[in-house]
Amino acid sequence: MTGHGGWEAANGRFLAASLEWLRLVLRAHHEARESTVDISVDKVTAAAQEVADAEEISPPPALVVLAARLGLSRFERDTLLLCAAVELDPSIATLCALAHGDERMAYPTFALALAALPDPAWEAVSPYGGLRFWRLVDEPPQGVVSAALRADERVVNYLKGLGHLDHRLTPVVTRIPPDAGDGLPPSQQEVADQVVRHWQAGTGTGAVVQLAGPADDAKQLVTAHAAAACGLLAYRLPASLLPVRPVELDEVARLWQREAMLLPLALYVDVEETGENRAASTVAGFLDRVTCPTVVATREIRADLAHRSLVLDTCPPTPAERAAAWRGALGPGADIDGLAAQFALEVPAITEVAAEAGGDPAVAWRACRVRTRPRLASLAERLEPKAGWDDIVLTEQARRQLGEIAAQVRQRSTVFHEWGFGERITRGLGLSALFAGPSGTGKTMAAEVLAKQLALDLYRVDLSAVVSKYIGETEKNLRRLFDAAEGVILLFDEADAMFGKRSEVHDAHDRYANIEISYLLQRMESHPGLAILTTNLRTALDSAFLRRLRFVVEFAFPGPVERESMWRRAFPAKAPHAGLDFDRLAQLPVSGGMTRNIALNAAFLAAADGAQITMQTVLDAARSEFRKLELPVRERDFTWEGAR
């Protein structure tokens, strides 16, 4: 076995010997044309033996490897050498002109190869011969036999020992780091081993494996591990970048297959959407053209691809596997149960976060939250939780229910995994809740309180913006959202947009609406976090959908006692105010949201006057709020005895 530096030198000696042999062959052909015999057969034979001797290295020279892997005949190999030689040694062009007997033809041609090289074969000229099929030589124009031939630039570099990917493929594929699949958990290791066995067998369905499931990162890690185990370099190809036109698709597939055989490579084809017929036919057409080890990553099993591939399911690491990874990264004494239960990270991500956190579980928790944010930035609005339990006024029942929700989030790992309840639940381990009540009664603030207590990010989703009039688009929007929402609290505003009563199906629109609702509930049930729906009118929602939610929390319009408490909380300690009668303010029929708006507007009125916040200031702001909401205004309710 020759070391890399030693191999480069040995490959260089092989090329030098091959070029010397080619020079002698071309001179001999020229002299034979001129009826002179200066180059003896013995010299050509001796040069051929030097080539054979230089070939005896391990690994073999690049030209020998290329010819073997692409199935070239010896004549095709020598013809490729002739074409590449012009790029490797400028003197070869002069010899080509001499051999042609025409100084204008200082380039290789098939005619010259057929006349000068040993064991000529017309099959090499065919479009289906290895030289043209694998694009080893640039496609000649009309007059194939006499046209100038030029070796493909990438092939010339390969013969010199440069193993980079063809630059024409770099716009569509990206390298997967070879160590990306290191340290797979047992569940994913088992899948990777099946991929390796299938690739190595290379029978039946060929070298294509379909990895199905929602865990995109897991599928890529499994592919990286399998490729490394087989000594392959792995690349990722988004299916959306495949050309649709058959001629262009064939060109990409042929170049990829050539590169995969030369380097060698494995391919990870990321099929993002499963319902587009055009994309489906494009992927199928591409797979028909390649035979290298390939993984097709899909969220759901693609029936149109199943007959071409071995189908395997992939999942994120189990909670126990995540806990083991966190324990190994943070140490046995760390509190890792919450991390493992809340954030479904892959093992490499766990290792990376733990290193960034310096072994501190609290820092690791914050880092896990930060990792999710870029993926959700364009899909939902992140709310910064500021309110705590002391800031919100609730009925005792609502407060108790919120406490139960928080406890269920914290104790997921204990109940589902340590106590085994997760094995008995078929619909999913997600926690879903409905917050129902009039506008301004604290539904969003309650979500903020939970997020602050649980130290989780809170994202608000406008369901009316998610719902699409185009069939299938709503599910795609929701899938993108939930796939990105790792370990966060999702707050779906305006649940009425999807969950209105649909007890009867009258048309196709109703059928698809029910499909959309079922999909949302399914994703909420499997979401490894808390998902909250809000509605202003619980009675507008179908009871069949409500039964699938874990909690329904009622937010009642506040009475006088609750309103007084809200008014006392409405003004910060720093705000200058005097003579506020909270009992009188509590008589105004306002919600918590209205209270906050009135207090804020009153503060601006006082600041503009350079005065303190007084009762009349607050009542003036209240009058404006009532008029804005088109509520009845009785002037005596908004008048205070005394100046502002």
XYZ file of C-alpha atoms in Angstrom:
644
model
C 0.000 0.000 0.000
C 1.490 3.311 -1.114
C 1.028 6.373 1.156
C -0.820 9.366 -0.289
C 2.325 11.373 -0.971
C 4.031 8.280 -2.331
C 1.020 7.474 -4.491
C 1.022 10.954 -6.040
C 4.672 10.519 -7.022
C 4.025 7.003 -8.345
C 0.972 8.207 -10.296
C 3.147 10.955 -11.780
C 5.745 8.380 -12.868
C 3.001 6.288 -14.457
C 1.716 9.300 -16.412
C 5.247 10.185 -17.514
C 5.840 6.624 -18.738
C 2.462 6.607 -20.503
C 3.192 9.915 -22.244
C 6.597 8.654 -23.397
C 4.972 5.521 -24.818
C 2.373 7.701 -26.589
C 5.090 9.905 -28.107
C 6.820 6.854 -29.531
C 3.534 5.484 -30.901
C 2.700 8.784 -32.635
C 6.212 9.121 -34.075
C 6.096 5.542 -35.281
C 2.766 6.192 -36.999
C 4.126 9.350 -38.632
C 7.275 7.607 -39.821
C 5.242 4.719 -41.158
C 3.259 7.241 -43.207
C 6.505 8.743 -44.466
C 8.009 5.284 -45.168
C 10.898 5.865 -42.778
C 11.759 3.509 -39.944
C 13.545 5.447 -37.206
C 11.405 4.198 -34.317
C 11.835 0.496 -33.841
C 9.096 -1.799 -32.591
C 11.419 -2.724 -29.757
C 11.419 0.847 -28.429
C 7.608 0.962 -28.392
C 7.475 -2.438 -26.714
C 10.025 -1.389 -24.106
C 8.061 1.783 -23.393
C 4.870 -0.264 -23.022
C 6.651 -2.475 -20.491
C 7.706 0.586 -18.500
C 4.059 1.639 -18.410
C 3.082 -1.824 -17.186
C 5.772 -1.712 -14.497
C 4.708 1.767 -13.351
C 1.138 0.506 -13.149
C 2.020 -1.923 -10.353
C 1.258 0.353 -7.435
C -1.422 0.229 -4.759
C -3.827 1.897 -5.149
C -3.424 1.710 -8.950
C -2.817 4.855 -11.035
C -5.818 7.109 -11.632
C -6.106 6.205 -15.326
C -6.183 2.505 -14.496
C -8.814 3.040 -11.796
C -10.956 5.151 -14.123
C -10.790 2.570 -16.899
C -11.704 -0.266 -14.543
C -14.595 1.519 -12.822
C -16.116 2.878 -16.022
C -15.571 -0.323 -17.992
C -13.255 1.074 -20.678
C -11.490 -1.212 -23.120
C -7.726 -0.890 -23.477
C -8.234 0.991 -26.735
C -10.663 3.425 -25.053
C -8.179 3.908 -22.227
C -5.391 4.697 -24.696
C -7.682 7.049 -26.644
C -8.493 8.921 -23.428
C -4.765 9.141 -22.696
C -4.241 10.602 -26.185
C -6.928 13.264 -25.569
C -5.646 14.142 -22.095
C -2.010 14.166 -23.213
C -2.511 17.388 -25.175
C -3.440 19.088 -21.866
C -0.602 17.398 -19.954
C 2.213 17.921 -22.486
C 2.008 20.617 -25.210
C 4.477 18.690 -27.407
C 1.824 16.033 -28.000
C -0.173 18.487 -30.145
C 2.785 18.789 -32.546
C 3.061 15.003 -32.742
C -0.684 14.791 -33.499
C -0.195 17.161 -36.445
C 2.723 15.034 -37.710
C 0.729 11.830 -37.294
C -2.206 13.380 -39.181
C 0.143 14.597 -41.882
C -1.458 18.032 -41.589
C 0.084 20.805 -39.499
C -3.365 22.350 -39.033
C -4.585 19.246 -37.175
C -2.594 19.648 -33.977
C -5.196 17.794 -31.954
C -6.415 14.236 -31.342
C -9.218 12.687 -33.400
C -10.954 9.340 -33.408
C -9.440 8.813 -36.862
C -5.927 9.223 -35.436
C -6.689 6.914 -32.510
C -8.085 4.228 -34.822
C -5.038 4.485 -37.081
C -2.222 4.811 -34.535
C -3.209 3.046 -31.312
C -3.149 -0.719 -30.695
C -6.296 -2.869 -30.954
C -8.581 -0.236 -32.510
C -12.351 -0.725 -32.098
C -15.117 1.223 -33.821
C -17.386 0.709 -30.794
C -15.343 3.370 -29.018
C -16.673 6.006 -31.429
C -20.323 5.212 -30.565
C -22.362 7.547 -28.320
C -22.818 4.497 -26.092
C -19.118 3.787 -25.851
C -17.510 4.686 -22.541
C -15.674 7.769 -23.809
C -18.785 9.587 -24.977
C -21.360 8.036 -22.646
C -19.435 9.050 -19.515
C -18.536 12.457 -20.980
C -14.816 11.663 -20.723
C -14.255 13.589 -23.928
C -16.214 16.662 -24.935
C -18.981 15.746 -27.349
C -17.640 16.333 -30.893
C -19.749 18.156 -33.494
C -20.767 16.579 -36.790
C -18.081 14.493 -38.412
C -17.273 12.541 -35.260
C -14.317 10.597 -36.631
C -12.383 13.579 -37.939
C -13.493 16.172 -35.360
C -11.079 17.475 -32.744
C -11.305 15.636 -29.439
C -10.673 17.183 -26.061
C -10.596 15.424 -22.726
C -13.064 16.691 -20.144
C -11.300 19.106 -17.779
C -12.494 17.229 -14.703
C -11.151 13.959 -16.145
C -7.723 15.473 -16.830
C -7.541 16.649 -13.230
C -8.595 13.204 -12.031
C -5.790 11.581 -14.023
C -3.367 13.928 -12.259
C -4.667 12.694 -8.902
C -6.997 15.597 -8.043
C -10.127 14.116 -6.456
C -12.482 17.091 -6.350
C -16.105 16.853 -7.457
C -17.020 17.984 -10.971
C -17.764 21.712 -10.760
C -20.958 21.246 -12.797
C -22.483 19.354 -9.880
C -21.579 21.800 -7.119
C -24.660 24.034 -7.687
C -26.973 21.129 -6.822
C -25.120 19.027 -4.223
C -23.415 19.793 -0.910
C -20.983 17.672 1.062
C -22.161 15.912 4.212
C -19.279 15.938 6.741
C -17.806 12.422 6.986
C -17.955 12.460 10.784
C -21.579 13.661 10.907
C -22.827 10.162 11.689
C -20.382 9.417 14.500
C -21.886 8.196 17.757
C -25.328 7.195 16.513
C -27.703 5.968 19.232
C -28.637 2.256 19.029
C -32.013 2.839 17.355
C -30.415 4.783 14.492
C -27.360 2.519 14.379
C -29.670 -0.383 13.570
C -31.136 1.529 10.619
C -27.653 2.515 9.391
C -26.539 -1.128 9.527
C -29.498 -2.123 7.343
C -28.548 0.569 4.831
C -24.963 -0.724 4.741
C -26.087 -4.321 4.188
C -28.418 -3.263 1.383
C -25.738 -1.213 -0.355
C -23.185 -3.994 -0.054
C -25.600 -6.614 -1.366
C -26.489 -4.510 -4.394
C -29.243 -6.884 -5.507
C -33.007 -6.795 -5.806
C -34.014 -3.168 -5.425
C -30.475 -2.043 -6.214
C -28.603 0.514 -4.156
C -31.530 2.811 -3.305
C -32.863 3.062 0.257
C -35.916 5.125 1.145
C -35.687 6.568 4.659
C -39.147 7.683 5.748
C -40.142 9.730 8.766
C -40.323 13.294 10.070
C -36.783 13.357 11.505
C -34.800 15.010 8.693
C -31.614 15.314 10.740
C -31.775 11.642 11.734
C -32.015 10.529 8.105
C -28.979 12.569 7.142
C -26.952 11.262 10.094
C -27.861 7.657 9.242
C -26.761 8.267 5.654
C -23.460 9.803 6.768
C -22.735 6.833 9.041
C -23.598 4.260 6.368
C -21.473 6.062 3.773
C -18.473 6.223 6.110
C -18.861 2.522 6.917
C -18.711 1.749 3.186
C -15.767 4.071 2.535
C -17.902 6.535 0.570
C -18.160 10.322 0.562
C -21.765 11.460 1.061
C -23.440 14.399 -0.668
C -26.897 15.915 -0.254
C -29.103 16.740 -3.241
C -32.400 18.632 -2.690
C -34.899 17.109 -5.109
C -36.186 20.597 -5.879
C -32.878 21.369 -7.629
C -33.162 18.499 -10.105
C -33.824 19.751 -13.644
C -37.212 18.838 -15.069
C -36.267 18.616 -18.748
C -35.234 15.020 -19.563
C -32.078 16.049 -21.449
C -30.811 18.154 -18.548
C -31.845 15.520 -15.999
C -29.943 12.877 -17.941
C -26.840 15.064 -17.997
C -26.901 15.612 -14.222
C -27.578 11.929 -13.546
C -24.784 10.786 -15.854
C -22.244 13.197 -14.387
C -23.220 12.172 -10.874
C -22.999 8.465 -11.691
C -19.543 9.006 -13.197
C -18.328 10.927 -10.156
C -19.878 8.378 -7.792
C -17.957 5.580 -9.492
C -14.664 7.469 -9.578
C -14.430 8.961 -6.085
C -16.595 6.899 -4.897
C -19.737 8.575 -3.536
C -23.116 8.058 -1.887
C -26.070 10.373 -2.466
C -28.748 11.673 -0.090
C -31.759 12.902 -2.100
C -33.952 15.149 0.041
C -37.535 14.936 -1.225
C -39.121 17.870 0.608
C -42.671 17.661 -0.687
C -44.490 14.396 -1.348
C -47.533 15.559 -3.270
C -46.133 17.206 -6.387
C -46.500 14.926 -9.414
C -43.853 16.741 -11.404
C -41.309 16.448 -8.609
C -42.247 12.785 -8.125
C -41.633 11.912 -11.768
C -38.369 13.872 -11.755
C -37.006 11.989 -8.741
C -38.108 8.667 -10.219
C -36.454 9.539 -13.525
C -33.229 10.455 -11.759
C -33.183 7.206 -9.767
C -33.712 5.227 -12.973
C -30.488 6.736 -14.308
C -28.159 6.133 -11.337
C -26.950 2.938 -9.697
C -24.683 4.320 -6.975
C -25.551 3.954 -3.259
C -28.452 6.349 -2.721
C -30.777 7.367 0.096
C -34.103 9.000 -0.716
C -35.354 10.940 2.319
C -39.133 11.310 2.549
C -41.486 12.266 5.360
C -44.006 9.613 4.370
C -43.437 6.413 2.404
C -43.522 7.211 -1.300
C -45.387 4.414 -3.062
C -44.091 5.597 -6.439
C -40.522 5.026 -5.219
C -41.070 1.945 -3.029
C -40.601 -0.581 -5.853
C -37.196 0.950 -6.549
C -35.934 0.877 -2.990
C -35.658 -0.694 0.412
C -37.966 1.271 2.736
C -36.908 1.966 6.332
C -38.417 4.158 9.059
C -36.227 6.656 10.895
C -36.913 8.460 14.150
C -35.096 10.862 16.453
C -33.242 9.294 19.377
C -35.533 7.909 22.056
C -35.776 9.896 25.310
C -33.602 7.259 26.991
C -30.977 7.626 24.250
C -31.081 11.405 24.543
C -30.721 11.147 28.304
C -27.694 8.887 27.884
C -26.141 11.362 25.434
C -26.761 14.311 27.773
C -25.374 12.329 30.700
C -22.254 11.481 28.744
C -21.803 15.103 27.677
C -22.647 16.879 30.951
C -21.597 14.276 33.492
C -23.529 11.835 35.694
C -24.476 14.407 38.328
C -26.251 16.811 35.977
C -30.030 17.256 35.916
C -30.661 16.087 32.378
C -34.176 14.602 32.484
C -35.832 17.865 31.469
C -33.378 18.443 28.630
C -33.912 14.938 27.275
C -37.697 15.144 27.515
C -38.157 18.652 26.126
C -35.673 18.910 23.243
C -35.580 16.126 20.632
C -32.016 16.841 19.525
C -29.780 14.437 17.654
C -26.714 13.103 19.472
C -24.192 15.325 17.592
C -26.287 18.391 18.447
C -26.394 17.342 22.108
C -22.614 17.000 22.146
C -22.214 20.409 20.505
C -24.617 22.161 22.879
C -23.005 20.576 25.935
C -19.577 21.755 24.791
C -20.880 25.291 24.239
C -22.505 25.224 27.681
C -19.308 24.231 29.436
C -21.109 21.406 31.193
C -23.741 23.679 32.800
C -27.290 22.245 32.352
C -28.911 25.684 32.750
C -26.742 27.140 29.989
C -27.424 24.052 27.870
C -31.172 24.609 28.298
C -30.878 28.186 27.021
C -28.693 27.023 24.126
C -31.327 24.460 23.115
C -33.918 27.229 22.998
C -31.686 29.416 20.834
C -31.049 26.602 18.312
C -34.735 26.500 17.405
C -35.220 30.198 16.746
C -33.744 30.564 13.234
C -35.956 27.770 11.870
C -39.123 29.353 13.270
C -38.325 32.979 12.491
C -40.284 33.044 9.223
C -43.116 30.783 10.378
C -44.350 32.293 13.639
C -43.968 35.312 15.920
C -41.801 34.868 19.000
C -43.259 36.484 22.104
C -40.950 37.547 24.919
C -42.633 36.297 28.125
C -42.645 39.053 30.749
C -45.704 38.257 32.850
C -45.462 36.061 35.928
C -48.077 34.513 38.186
C -48.343 37.737 40.204
C -49.183 39.728 37.079
C -52.269 37.810 36.009
C -55.730 37.764 37.602
C -57.512 34.425 37.188
C -60.288 32.397 38.710
C -59.109 29.723 41.111
C -60.046 26.974 38.671
C -58.153 28.554 35.771
C -55.097 29.110 37.962
C -55.219 25.481 39.118
C -55.528 24.194 35.544
C -52.561 26.270 34.401
C -50.548 24.846 37.283
C -51.501 21.331 36.169
C -50.394 22.113 32.619
C -47.018 23.336 33.869
C -46.628 20.214 36.012
C -47.364 17.942 33.049
C -44.715 19.659 30.945
C -42.132 19.288 33.731
C -42.994 15.686 34.566
C -43.217 14.278 31.011
C -40.090 12.181 31.400
C -41.131 10.705 34.752
C -44.671 9.729 33.759
C -44.209 8.718 30.140
C -40.808 7.065 30.265
C -39.862 6.123 33.819
C -43.381 5.021 34.783
C -44.198 3.526 31.377
C -47.387 5.438 30.549
C -45.943 6.432 27.170
C -46.135 2.807 26.029
C -49.914 2.807 26.481
C -50.707 6.019 24.617
C -51.346 5.521 20.913
C -52.147 9.046 19.714
C -48.979 10.769 20.834
C -47.349 12.233 23.899
C -47.944 15.891 23.087
C -49.710 18.236 25.489
C -52.502 20.303 23.946
C -54.819 22.831 25.562
C -57.620 25.188 24.596
C -57.808 28.630 26.189
C -61.381 29.871 25.715
C -62.823 33.216 26.691
C -63.717 36.718 25.501
C -61.074 38.963 24.024
C -58.766 40.543 26.580
C -59.398 38.035 29.372
C -55.779 36.898 29.655
C -55.402 33.958 27.259
C -52.158 35.192 25.707
C -50.839 36.419 29.056
C -51.502 32.979 30.540
C -49.394 31.424 27.775
C -46.638 33.909 28.616
C -46.833 32.978 32.297
C -46.394 29.291 31.430
C -43.501 30.028 29.069
C -41.726 32.114 31.694
C -42.175 29.517 34.433
C -41.072 26.634 32.191
C -38.192 28.613 30.614
C -39.437 27.827 27.107
C -39.782 29.977 24.010
C -43.321 31.020 23.090
C -44.375 31.391 19.447
C -47.710 32.793 18.310
C -49.235 31.365 15.122
C -52.068 33.097 13.308
C -54.200 30.160 12.142
C -56.133 32.358 9.745
C -52.833 32.965 7.920
C -51.921 29.270 7.926
C -55.195 28.068 6.416
C -54.993 28.080 2.608
C -57.717 27.871 0.011
C -55.528 25.510 -2.009
C -55.985 21.821 -1.274
C -53.034 20.390 0.610
C -51.314 23.721 1.246
C -52.588 24.044 4.821
C -51.027 20.697 5.761
C -47.732 21.755 4.186
C -47.758 25.005 6.157
C -48.452 23.131 9.392
C -45.816 20.498 8.650
C -43.145 23.141 8.132
C -44.200 24.804 11.374
C -44.207 21.702 13.569
C -41.006 20.322 12.044
C -39.249 23.539 13.056
C -40.928 23.906 16.472
C -38.602 21.768 18.573
C -39.327 22.066 22.284
C -41.259 25.351 22.178
C -44.738 26.423 23.250
C -46.965 27.066 20.234
C -49.874 29.472 20.673
C -52.469 29.182 17.883
C -54.611 32.300 17.835
C -58.109 32.306 16.362
C -58.769 28.548 16.486
C -62.236 29.336 15.123
C -60.571 29.715 11.699
C -60.240 25.936 11.515
C -62.289 24.413 14.324
C -65.763 25.668 13.557
C -68.573 23.128 13.836
C -68.532 20.722 10.883
C -70.757 17.927 12.077
C -71.959 17.318 8.520
C -69.925 17.128 5.329
C -71.742 18.871 2.512
C -69.039 19.240 -0.133
C -65.370 18.678 -0.970
C -64.404 21.865 0.876
C -65.843 20.456 4.113
C -64.035 17.151 3.599
C -60.684 18.850 3.137
C -61.345 21.167 6.071
C -61.835 18.125 8.290
C -58.606 16.640 6.942
C -56.774 19.851 7.835
C -58.206 19.820 11.364
C -57.295 16.175 11.866
C -53.769 16.867 10.679
C -53.370 19.804 13.076
C -54.646 17.728 16.007
C -52.362 14.863 15.038
C -49.327 17.141 14.976
C -50.339 18.770 18.263
C -50.590 15.330 19.859
C -47.117 14.349 18.693
C -45.477 17.748 19.288
C -42.774 17.347 21.992
C -43.902 20.529 23.685
C -47.022 22.419 24.663
C -49.505 23.489 21.973
C -52.232 25.967 22.928
C -55.310 26.934 20.908
C -57.233 30.104 21.729
C -60.816 30.979 20.910
C -63.200 33.754 21.876
C -66.208 31.444 21.696
C -65.913 27.870 22.906
C -69.423 26.990 21.725
C -68.319 27.639 18.141
C -65.990 24.638 18.267
C -66.999 21.091 17.448
C -67.122 18.901 20.572
C -65.499 16.004 18.682
C -62.364 18.081 18.285
C -62.437 19.297 21.879
C -62.342 15.708 23.166
C -58.888 15.246 21.661
C -57.431 18.106 23.731
C -55.871 17.400 27.142
C -57.039 20.661 28.779
C -59.791 23.221 28.212
C -59.267 26.354 30.335
C -62.088 28.900 30.599
C -61.112 32.574 30.890
C -64.215 34.327 32.212
C -64.918 38.019 31.830
C -63.709 39.522 35.140
C -66.142 40.607 37.821
C -65.705 43.633 40.143
C -63.365 41.806 42.522
C -61.061 40.630 39.707
C -61.216 44.052 38.046
C -60.102 45.827 41.205
C -57.141 43.466 41.448
C -56.274 44.144 37.798
C -56.418 47.921 38.294
C -54.073 47.702 41.271
C -51.584 45.790 39.072
C -51.990 48.104 36.065
C -49.655 50.929 37.181
C -45.908 50.310 37.703
C -44.401 51.466 40.988
C -42.384 54.135 39.148
C -45.471 55.689 37.534
C -46.536 58.922 39.357
C -50.195 58.726 40.280
C -52.415 60.193 42.966
C -55.951 59.726 44.209
C -56.811 56.648 42.159
C -60.043 55.047 43.377
C -59.680 51.393 42.462
C -63.152 50.526 43.792
C -64.676 53.064 41.403
C -62.525 51.884 38.480
C -63.609 48.290 39.181
C -67.181 49.296 38.304
C -66.180 49.791 34.668
C -67.008 46.605 32.692
C -63.534 46.095 31.219
C -61.372 43.068 30.517
C -57.735 42.680 31.472
C -56.617 43.691 27.998
C -58.749 46.822 28.123
C -57.367 47.628 31.578
C -53.802 47.540 30.267
C -54.666 49.728 27.275
C -56.476 52.288 29.433
C -53.654 52.474 31.987
C -51.061 52.953 29.234
C -53.052 55.633 27.423
C -53.695 57.436 30.720
C -49.962 57.467 31.373
C -49.322 59.142 28.013
C -52.036 61.736 28.676
C -50.469 62.576 32.047
C -46.958 62.701 30.620
C -48.117 65.081 27.873
C -49.576 67.397 30.540
C -46.513 67.083 32.753
C -48.755 65.843 35.548
C -49.466 62.775 37.629
C -51.925 60.087 36.603
C -55.248 60.960 38.214
C -58.717 59.450 38.233
C -59.935 61.825 35.533
C -56.919 60.968 33.378
C -57.793 57.278 33.655
C -61.494 57.901 32.994
C -60.674 59.985 29.896
C -58.537 57.137 28.589
C -61.334 54.684 29.434
C -63.881 56.757 27.478
C -61.600 56.627 24.411
C -61.185 52.857 24.765
C -64.951 52.322 24.963
C -65.524 54.448 21.867
C -62.795 52.585 19.988
C -64.548 49.292 20.711
C -67.976 50.829 19.964
C -69.208 50.133 23.491
C -71.983 52.218 25.144
C -70.660 55.408 26.745
C -72.513 57.119 29.624
C -70.758 60.372 30.498
C -71.457 60.062 34.221
C -69.395 56.842 34.247
C -66.374 58.768 32.944
C -66.572 61.915 35.094
C -64.668 62.461 38.355
C -65.285 65.167 40.904
C -62.182 67.295 40.532
C -59.752 68.487 37.848
C -57.510 66.230 35.830
